Amino acid sequence: MSPLPFPLAEAPEPVAAERGRKLFAGPVDFLKGVVAMDGLPPDDRPEICFAGRSNVGKSSLINALTGRKGLARASNTPGRTQEINYFTLGDQYYMVDLPGYGYAEAPVAVVERWQRLLKAYLAGRASLRRAFVLIDARHGVKPVDAEIMSLLDGAAVNFQVVLTKADKVKEKDRARVLAQVREKLAKHPAAFPELVLTSSEKGDGIATLRAIIAGIA
């Protein structure tokens, strides 16, 4: 029997878990919001980014990872975050919060401008080591997610799917959603071969994701 494609990432070994804990327990600071490519900071360290549909729980996940409730601001209106927000993890990494895609209650011209910025960043940032593509565990991969994944394929940017809001999914529905996600990912050569299942509310998968990030060089 062939191994399951895109298995769920296992809980980290104690040494890796501690490295991840220390990374996020250290200084985590907002650096700047970027509205154009020429505003990006120097690419002098590895960076990881979080991308996802509006309302996927991106801000909540970043706040859970860092243990700081107000670090990433969740808007009451999905799609209002129009900047690429840079955070520093000590002096080791940049952590990047990308504008939500797929839905926005904003003027069409504004939406188009920040979607262009999102795509330019994903295709052209040399120091980007991994993109974490957030997928709502209740809904699976939607066409707009697949579009971002194809963009990452074309830019040869390694990406890993993180399923959010796992606590909102009934056990009987989880297998169906995971099967759909795995089927979609099989078409994307840049997809990292492990999934991370998380719940920002319950803390599930947070230590695993911290350890994964701390292990990226």
PDB file of C-alpha atoms in Angstrom:
ATOM      1  CA  MET A   1       0.000   0.000   0.000  1.00  0.00           C
ATOM      2  CA  SER A   2       1.407   3.398  -0.956  1.00  0.00           C
ATOM      3  CA  PRO A   3       1.791   5.953   1.857  1.00  0.00           C
ATOM      4  CA  LEU A   4      -0.951   8.530   2.208  1.00  0.00           C
ATOM      5  CA  PRO A   5      -0.172  11.575   0.055  1.00  0.00           C
ATOM      6  CA  PHE A   6       0.121  14.812   2.030  1.00  0.00           C
ATOM      7  CA  PRO A   7      -0.087  13.286   5.524  1.00  0.00           C
ATOM      8  CA  LEU A   8      -0.804  15.432   8.546  1.00  0.00           C
ATOM      9  CA  ALA A   9       2.384  16.719  10.168  1.00  0.00           C
ATOM     10  CA  GLU A  10       3.109  14.896  13.394  1.00  0.00           C
ATOM     11  CA  ALA A  11       3.767  16.594  16.713  1.00  0.00           C
ATOM     12  CA  PRO A  12       7.398  17.723  16.828  1.00  0.00           C
ATOM     13  CA  GLU A  13      10.160  16.015  18.785  1.00  0.00           C
ATOM     14  CA  PRO A  14      10.923  17.790  22.094  1.00  0.00           C
ATOM     15  CA  VAL A  15      14.068  19.525  20.779  1.00  0.00           C
ATOM     16  CA  ALA A  16      12.243  20.881  17.708  1.00  0.00           C
ATOM     17  CA  ALA A  17       9.236  21.897  19.810  1.00  0.00           C
ATOM     18  CA  GLU A  18      11.488  23.831  22.190  1.00  0.00           C
ATOM     19  CA  ARG A  19      13.272  25.574  19.306  1.00  0.00           C
ATOM     20  CA  GLY A  20       9.883  26.650  17.932  1.00  0.00           C
ATOM     21  CA  ARG A  21       8.676  27.791  21.349  1.00  0.00           C
ATOM     22  CA  LYS A  22      11.805  29.877  21.897  1.00  0.00           C
ATOM     23  CA  LEU A  23      11.579  31.504  18.479  1.00  0.00           C
ATOM     24  CA  PHE A  24       8.057  32.758  19.094  1.00  0.00           C
ATOM     25  CA  ALA A  25       8.584  33.508  22.795  1.00  0.00           C
ATOM     26  CA  GLY A  26      11.371  35.904  21.826  1.00  0.00           C
ATOM     27  CA  PRO A  27      10.915  39.396  20.385  1.00  0.00           C
ATOM     28  CA  VAL A  28       8.192  39.587  17.728  1.00  0.00           C
ATOM     29  CA  ASP A  29       7.619  43.095  16.434  1.00  0.00           C
ATOM     30  CA  PHE A  30       5.633  44.789  13.710  1.00  0.00           C
ATOM     31  CA  LEU A  31       8.144  46.286  11.271  1.00  0.00           C
ATOM     32  CA  LYS A  32       6.110  47.997   8.545  1.00  0.00           C
ATOM     33  CA  GLY A  33       3.137  47.807   6.211  1.00  0.00           C
ATOM     34  CA  VAL A  34       4.076  47.757   2.540  1.00  0.00           C
ATOM     35  CA  VAL A  35       1.848  49.024  -0.277  1.00  0.00           C
ATOM     36  CA  ALA A  36       4.316  48.682  -3.185  1.00  0.00           C
ATOM     37  CA  MET A  37       7.217  46.379  -4.038  1.00  0.00           C
ATOM     38  CA  ASP A  38       9.779  49.167  -3.613  1.00  0.00           C
ATOM     39  CA  GLY A  39       8.748  49.438   0.042  1.00  0.00           C
ATOM     40  CA  LEU A  40       9.879  45.905   0.922  1.00  0.00           C
ATOM     41  CA  PRO A  41      12.656  45.676   3.518  1.00  0.00           C
ATOM     42  CA  PRO A  42      16.090  44.370   2.434  1.00  0.00           C
ATOM     43  CA  ASP A  43      16.029  40.636   1.744  1.00  0.00           C
ATOM     44  CA  ASP A  44      18.771  40.036   4.311  1.00  0.00           C
ATOM     45  CA  ARG A  45      17.193  37.091   6.144  1.00  0.00           C
ATOM     46  CA  PRO A  46      14.853  34.186   5.405  1.00  0.00           C
ATOM     47  CA  GLU A  47      11.175  35.012   5.400  1.00  0.00           C
ATOM     48  CA  ILE A  48       7.985  33.040   5.563  1.00  0.00           C
ATOM     49  CA  CYS A  49       4.563  34.340   4.617  1.00  0.00           C
ATOM     50  CA  PHE A  50       0.942  33.555   5.336  1.00  0.00           C
ATOM     51  CA  ALA A  51      -1.572  33.742   2.497  1.00  0.00           C
ATOM     52  CA  GLY A  52      -5.250  32.923   2.575  1.00  0.00           C
ATOM     53  CA  ARG A  53      -8.757  33.893   1.646  1.00  0.00           C
ATOM     54  CA  SER A  54     -10.306  36.720   3.581  1.00  0.00           C
ATOM     55  CA  ASN A  55     -11.923  35.405   6.769  1.00  0.00           C
ATOM     56  CA  VAL A  56      -9.813  32.213   6.810  1.00  0.00           C
ATOM     57  CA  GLY A  57      -8.521  33.064  10.300  1.00  0.00           C
ATOM     58  CA  LYS A  58      -5.073  34.333   9.314  1.00  0.00           C
ATOM     59  CA  SER A  59      -4.811  37.047  11.980  1.00  0.00           C
ATOM     60  CA  SER A  60      -6.021  34.648  14.663  1.00  0.00           C
ATOM     61  CA  LEU A  61      -3.408  32.077  13.635  1.00  0.00           C
ATOM     62  CA  ILE A  62      -0.559  34.626  13.702  1.00  0.00           C
ATOM     63  CA  ASN A  63      -1.701  35.846  17.115  1.00  0.00           C
ATOM     64  CA  ALA A  64      -1.860  32.233  18.390  1.00  0.00           C
ATOM     65  CA  LEU A  65       1.636  31.469  17.070  1.00  0.00           C
ATOM     66  CA  THR A  66       3.136  34.518  18.730  1.00  0.00           C
ATOM     67  CA  GLY A  67       1.030  34.389  21.887  1.00  0.00           C
ATOM     68  CA  ARG A  68       0.195  38.069  21.364  1.00  0.00           C
ATOM     69  CA  LYS A  69      -3.512  38.737  20.958  1.00  0.00           C
ATOM     70  CA  GLY A  70      -3.276  42.067  19.185  1.00  0.00           C
ATOM     71  CA  LEU A  71      -0.225  41.558  16.969  1.00  0.00           C
ATOM     72  CA  ALA A  72      -2.129  40.871  13.749  1.00  0.00           C
ATOM     73  CA  ARG A  73      -5.350  42.819  13.643  1.00  0.00           C
ATOM     74  CA  ALA A  74      -8.428  40.946  12.524  1.00  0.00           C
ATOM     75  CA  SER A  75     -10.747  43.272  10.633  1.00  0.00           C
ATOM     76  CA  ASN A  76     -14.472  43.158  11.259  1.00  0.00           C
ATOM     77  CA  THR A  77     -14.869  43.448   7.512  1.00  0.00           C
ATOM     78  CA  PRO A  78     -13.002  40.695   5.647  1.00  0.00           C
ATOM     79  CA  GLY A  79     -10.674  41.991   2.975  1.00  0.00           C
ATOM     80  CA  ARG A  80      -9.910  45.365   4.538  1.00  0.00           C
ATOM     81  CA  THR A  81      -6.212  44.600   5.113  1.00  0.00           C
ATOM     82  CA  GLN A  82      -4.602  46.047   2.000  1.00  0.00           C
ATOM     83  CA  GLU A  83      -0.927  46.004   2.957  1.00  0.00           C
ATOM     84  CA  ILE A  84       1.811  43.405   3.133  1.00  0.00           C
ATOM     85  CA  ASN A  85       2.550  43.480   6.851  1.00  0.00           C
ATOM     86  CA  TYR A  86       6.094  42.653   7.948  1.00  0.00           C
ATOM     87  CA  PHE A  87       6.990  41.339  11.399  1.00  0.00           C
ATOM     88  CA  THR A  88      10.423  40.463  12.762  1.00  0.00           C
ATOM     89  CA  LEU A  89      11.051  37.229  14.662  1.00  0.00           C
ATOM     90  CA  GLY A  90      14.056  38.449  16.614  1.00  0.00           C
ATOM     91  CA  ASP A  91      16.803  39.051  14.078  1.00  0.00           C
ATOM     92  CA  GLN A  92      16.347  35.620  12.489  1.00  0.00           C
ATOM     93  CA  TYR A  93      13.294  35.800  10.225  1.00  0.00           C
ATOM     94  CA  TYR A  94      10.730  38.037   8.657  1.00  0.00           C
ATOM     95  CA  MET A  95       7.156  36.838   9.120  1.00  0.00           C
ATOM     96  CA  VAL A  96       4.853  38.282   6.480  1.00  0.00           C
ATOM     97  CA  ASP A  97       1.079  38.672   6.676  1.00  0.00           C
ATOM     98  CA  LEU A  98      -0.292  39.014   3.144  1.00  0.00           C
ATOM     99  CA  PRO A  99      -3.584  40.722   2.279  1.00  0.00           C
ATOM    100  CA  GLY A 100      -6.523  38.352   2.184  1.00  0.00           C
ATOM    101  CA  TYR A 101      -7.717  37.353  -1.253  1.00  0.00           C
ATOM    102  CA  GLY A 102     -10.958  36.176  -2.797  1.00  0.00           C
ATOM    103  CA  TYR A 103     -13.391  38.575  -1.165  1.00  0.00           C
ATOM    104  CA  ALA A 104     -13.251  42.191  -0.245  1.00  0.00           C
ATOM    105  CA  GLU A 105     -15.786  44.863   0.557  1.00  0.00           C
ATOM    106  CA  ALA A 106     -13.701  47.574  -1.073  1.00  0.00           C
ATOM    107  CA  PRO A 107     -13.730  49.486  -4.380  1.00  0.00           C
ATOM    108  CA  VAL A 108     -12.814  47.331  -7.380  1.00  0.00           C
ATOM    109  CA  ALA A 109      -9.770  49.462  -8.241  1.00  0.00           C
ATOM    110  CA  VAL A 110      -8.432  49.052  -4.690  1.00  0.00           C
ATOM    111  CA  VAL A 111      -8.967  45.289  -4.774  1.00  0.00           C
ATOM    112  CA  GLU A 112      -7.184  45.008  -8.117  1.00  0.00           C
ATOM    113  CA  ARG A 113      -4.248  47.076  -6.889  1.00  0.00           C
ATOM    114  CA  TRP A 114      -3.587  44.986  -3.825  1.00  0.00           C
ATOM    115  CA  GLN A 115      -4.143  41.707  -5.677  1.00  0.00           C
ATOM    116  CA  ARG A 116      -1.433  42.827  -8.132  1.00  0.00           C
ATOM    117  CA  LEU A 117       0.851  43.586  -5.177  1.00  0.00           C
ATOM    118  CA  LEU A 118       0.156  40.157  -3.666  1.00  0.00           C
ATOM    119  CA  LYS A 119       1.023  38.394  -6.926  1.00  0.00           C
ATOM    120  CA  ALA A 120       4.148  40.509  -7.512  1.00  0.00           C
ATOM    121  CA  TYR A 121       5.390  39.680  -4.020  1.00  0.00           C
ATOM    122  CA  LEU A 122       4.777  35.935  -4.318  1.00  0.00           C
ATOM    123  CA  ALA A 123       6.474  35.776  -7.713  1.00  0.00           C
ATOM    124  CA  GLY A 124       9.437  38.013  -6.997  1.00  0.00           C
ATOM    125  CA  ARG A 125      10.752  37.797  -3.420  1.00  0.00           C
ATOM    126  CA  ALA A 126      14.100  35.983  -3.436  1.00  0.00           C
ATOM    127  CA  SER A 127      14.321  35.552   0.348  1.00  0.00           C
ATOM    128  CA  LEU A 128      10.889  33.889   0.638  1.00  0.00           C
ATOM    129  CA  ARG A 129      11.588  30.362   1.909  1.00  0.00           C
ATOM    130  CA  ARG A 130       8.054  29.071   2.281  1.00  0.00           C
ATOM    131  CA  ALA A 131       4.521  30.312   1.832  1.00  0.00           C
ATOM    132  CA  PHE A 132       1.920  28.932   4.206  1.00  0.00           C
ATOM    133  CA  VAL A 133      -1.392  28.803   2.346  1.00  0.00           C
ATOM    134  CA  LEU A 134      -4.253  28.832   4.827  1.00  0.00           C
ATOM    135  CA  ILE A 135      -7.324  26.775   3.972  1.00  0.00           C
ATOM    136  CA  ASP A 136     -10.517  26.789   6.041  1.00  0.00           C
ATOM    137  CA  ALA A 137     -10.947  23.189   7.241  1.00  0.00           C
ATOM    138  CA  ARG A 138     -14.718  23.519   6.851  1.00  0.00           C
ATOM    139  CA  HIS A 139     -14.567  24.309   3.141  1.00  0.00           C
ATOM    140  CA  GLY A 140     -11.388  22.870   1.608  1.00  0.00           C
ATOM    141  CA  VAL A 141      -9.586  24.288  -1.426  1.00  0.00           C
ATOM    142  CA  LYS A 142     -11.599  26.799  -3.476  1.00  0.00           C
ATOM    143  CA  PRO A 143     -10.777  27.982  -7.018  1.00  0.00           C
ATOM    144  CA  VAL A 144      -9.171  31.207  -5.760  1.00  0.00           C
ATOM    145  CA  ASP A 145      -6.858  29.121  -3.512  1.00  0.00           C
ATOM    146  CA  ALA A 146      -5.878  26.971  -6.493  1.00  0.00           C
ATOM    147  CA  GLU A 147      -5.071  30.151  -8.425  1.00  0.00           C
ATOM    148  CA  ILE A 148      -2.609  31.276  -5.724  1.00  0.00           C
ATOM    149  CA  MET A 149      -1.105  27.767  -5.612  1.00  0.00           C
ATOM    150  CA  SER A 150      -0.570  27.856  -9.387  1.00  0.00           C
ATOM    151  CA  LEU A 151       1.124  31.244  -9.028  1.00  0.00           C
ATOM    152  CA  LEU A 152       3.459  29.732  -6.419  1.00  0.00           C
ATOM    153  CA  ASP A 153       4.162  26.775  -8.728  1.00  0.00           C
ATOM    154  CA  GLY A 154       5.132  29.175 -11.501  1.00  0.00           C
ATOM    155  CA  ALA A 155       7.396  31.162  -9.172  1.00  0.00           C
ATOM    156  CA  ALA A 156       8.950  27.937  -7.786  1.00  0.00           C
ATOM    157  CA  VAL A 157       8.003  29.011  -4.252  1.00  0.00           C
ATOM    158  CA  ASN A 158       7.583  26.080  -1.889  1.00  0.00           C
ATOM    159  CA  PHE A 159       4.210  26.265  -0.139  1.00  0.00           C
ATOM    160  CA  GLN A 160       2.606  24.305   2.671  1.00  0.00           C
ATOM    161  CA  VAL A 161      -1.115  24.095   3.363  1.00  0.00           C
ATOM    162  CA  VAL A 162      -2.260  24.927   6.887  1.00  0.00           C
ATOM    163  CA  LEU A 163      -5.864  24.010   7.625  1.00  0.00           C
ATOM    164  CA  THR A 164      -7.490  26.483  10.008  1.00  0.00           C
ATOM    165  CA  LYS A 165     -10.558  26.279  12.253  1.00  0.00           C
ATOM    166  CA  ALA A 166     -10.182  22.508  12.692  1.00  0.00           C
ATOM    167  CA  ASP A 167     -12.266  22.684  15.870  1.00  0.00           C
ATOM    168  CA  LYS A 168     -15.257  23.800  13.788  1.00  0.00           C
ATOM    169  CA  VAL A 169     -15.274  20.592  11.710  1.00  0.00           C
ATOM    170  CA  LYS A 170     -17.151  17.466  12.765  1.00  0.00           C
ATOM    171  CA  GLU A 171     -15.067  14.295  12.727  1.00  0.00           C
ATOM    172  CA  LYS A 172     -17.252  12.751  10.015  1.00  0.00           C
ATOM    173  CA  ASP A 173     -16.626  15.729   7.703  1.00  0.00           C
ATOM    174  CA  ARG A 174     -12.881  15.961   8.288  1.00  0.00           C
ATOM    175  CA  ALA A 175     -11.920  12.956   6.164  1.00  0.00           C
ATOM    176  CA  ARG A 176     -13.928  14.307   3.227  1.00  0.00           C
ATOM    177  CA  VAL A 177     -12.273  17.736   3.397  1.00  0.00           C
ATOM    178  CA  LEU A 178      -8.790  16.219   3.762  1.00  0.00           C
ATOM    179  CA  ALA A 179      -9.406  13.995   0.737  1.00  0.00           C
ATOM    180  CA  GLN A 180     -10.441  17.046  -1.320  1.00  0.00           C
ATOM    181  CA  VAL A 181      -7.384  19.025  -0.224  1.00  0.00           C
ATOM    182  CA  ARG A 182      -5.047  16.132  -1.044  1.00  0.00           C
ATOM    183  CA  GLU A 183      -6.608  15.668  -4.451  1.00  0.00           C
ATOM    184  CA  LYS A 184      -6.166  19.371  -5.282  1.00  0.00           C
ATOM    185  CA  LEU A 185      -2.580  19.509  -4.000  1.00  0.00           C
ATOM    186  CA  ALA A 186      -1.532  16.559  -6.154  1.00  0.00           C
ATOM    187  CA  LYS A 187      -1.683  18.946  -9.142  1.00  0.00           C
ATOM    188  CA  HIS A 188       0.793  21.429  -7.641  1.00  0.00           C
ATOM    189  CA  PRO A 189       4.512  20.649  -7.887  1.00  0.00           C
ATOM    190  CA  ALA A 190       5.503  23.369  -5.375  1.00  0.00           C
ATOM    191  CA  ALA A 191       3.303  21.910  -2.621  1.00  0.00           C
ATOM    192  CA  PHE A 192       5.187  20.736   0.478  1.00  0.00           C
ATOM    193  CA  PRO A 193       4.205  17.112   1.177  1.00  0.00           C
ATOM    194  CA  GLU A 194       2.693  17.595   4.642  1.00  0.00           C
ATOM    195  CA  LEU A 195      -0.441  19.311   5.917  1.00  0.00           C
ATOM    196  CA  VAL A 196      -0.778  21.114   9.224  1.00  0.00           C
ATOM    197  CA  LEU A 197      -4.144  20.967  10.993  1.00  0.00           C
ATOM    198  CA  THR A 198      -4.696  23.883  13.383  1.00  0.00           C
ATOM    199  CA  SER A 199      -7.184  25.532  15.673  1.00  0.00           C
ATOM    200  CA  SER A 200      -6.242  28.998  16.902  1.00  0.00           C
ATOM    201  CA  GLU A 201      -9.029  28.812  19.468  1.00  0.00           C
ATOM    202  CA  LYS A 202      -8.010  25.450  20.961  1.00  0.00           C
ATOM    203  CA  GLY A 203      -4.269  25.690  20.282  1.00  0.00           C
ATOM    204  CA  ASP A 204      -4.208  22.532  18.168  1.00  0.00           C
ATOM    205  CA  GLY A 205      -1.250  22.330  15.788  1.00  0.00           C
ATOM    206  CA  ILE A 206       0.333  25.583  17.006  1.00  0.00           C
ATOM    207  CA  ALA A 207       3.448  23.922  18.509  1.00  0.00           C
ATOM    208  CA  THR A 208       3.820  21.874  15.315  1.00  0.00           C
ATOM    209  CA  LEU A 209       3.673  24.942  13.092  1.00  0.00           C
ATOM    210  CA  ARG A 210       6.110  26.847  15.320  1.00  0.00           C
ATOM    211  CA  ALA A 211       8.584  23.963  15.060  1.00  0.00           C
ATOM    212  CA  ILE A 212       8.205  23.804  11.275  1.00  0.00           C
ATOM    213  CA  ILE A 213       8.923  27.530  10.930  1.00  0.00           C
ATOM    214  CA  ALA A 214      11.910  27.363  13.288  1.00  0.00           C
ATOM    215  CA  GLY A 215      13.345  24.544  11.163  1.00  0.00           C
ATOM    216  CA  ILE A 216      13.307  26.574   7.928  1.00  0.00           C
ATOM    217  CA  ALA A 217      16.726  27.948   7.037  1.00  0.00           C
TER     218      ALA A 217
END
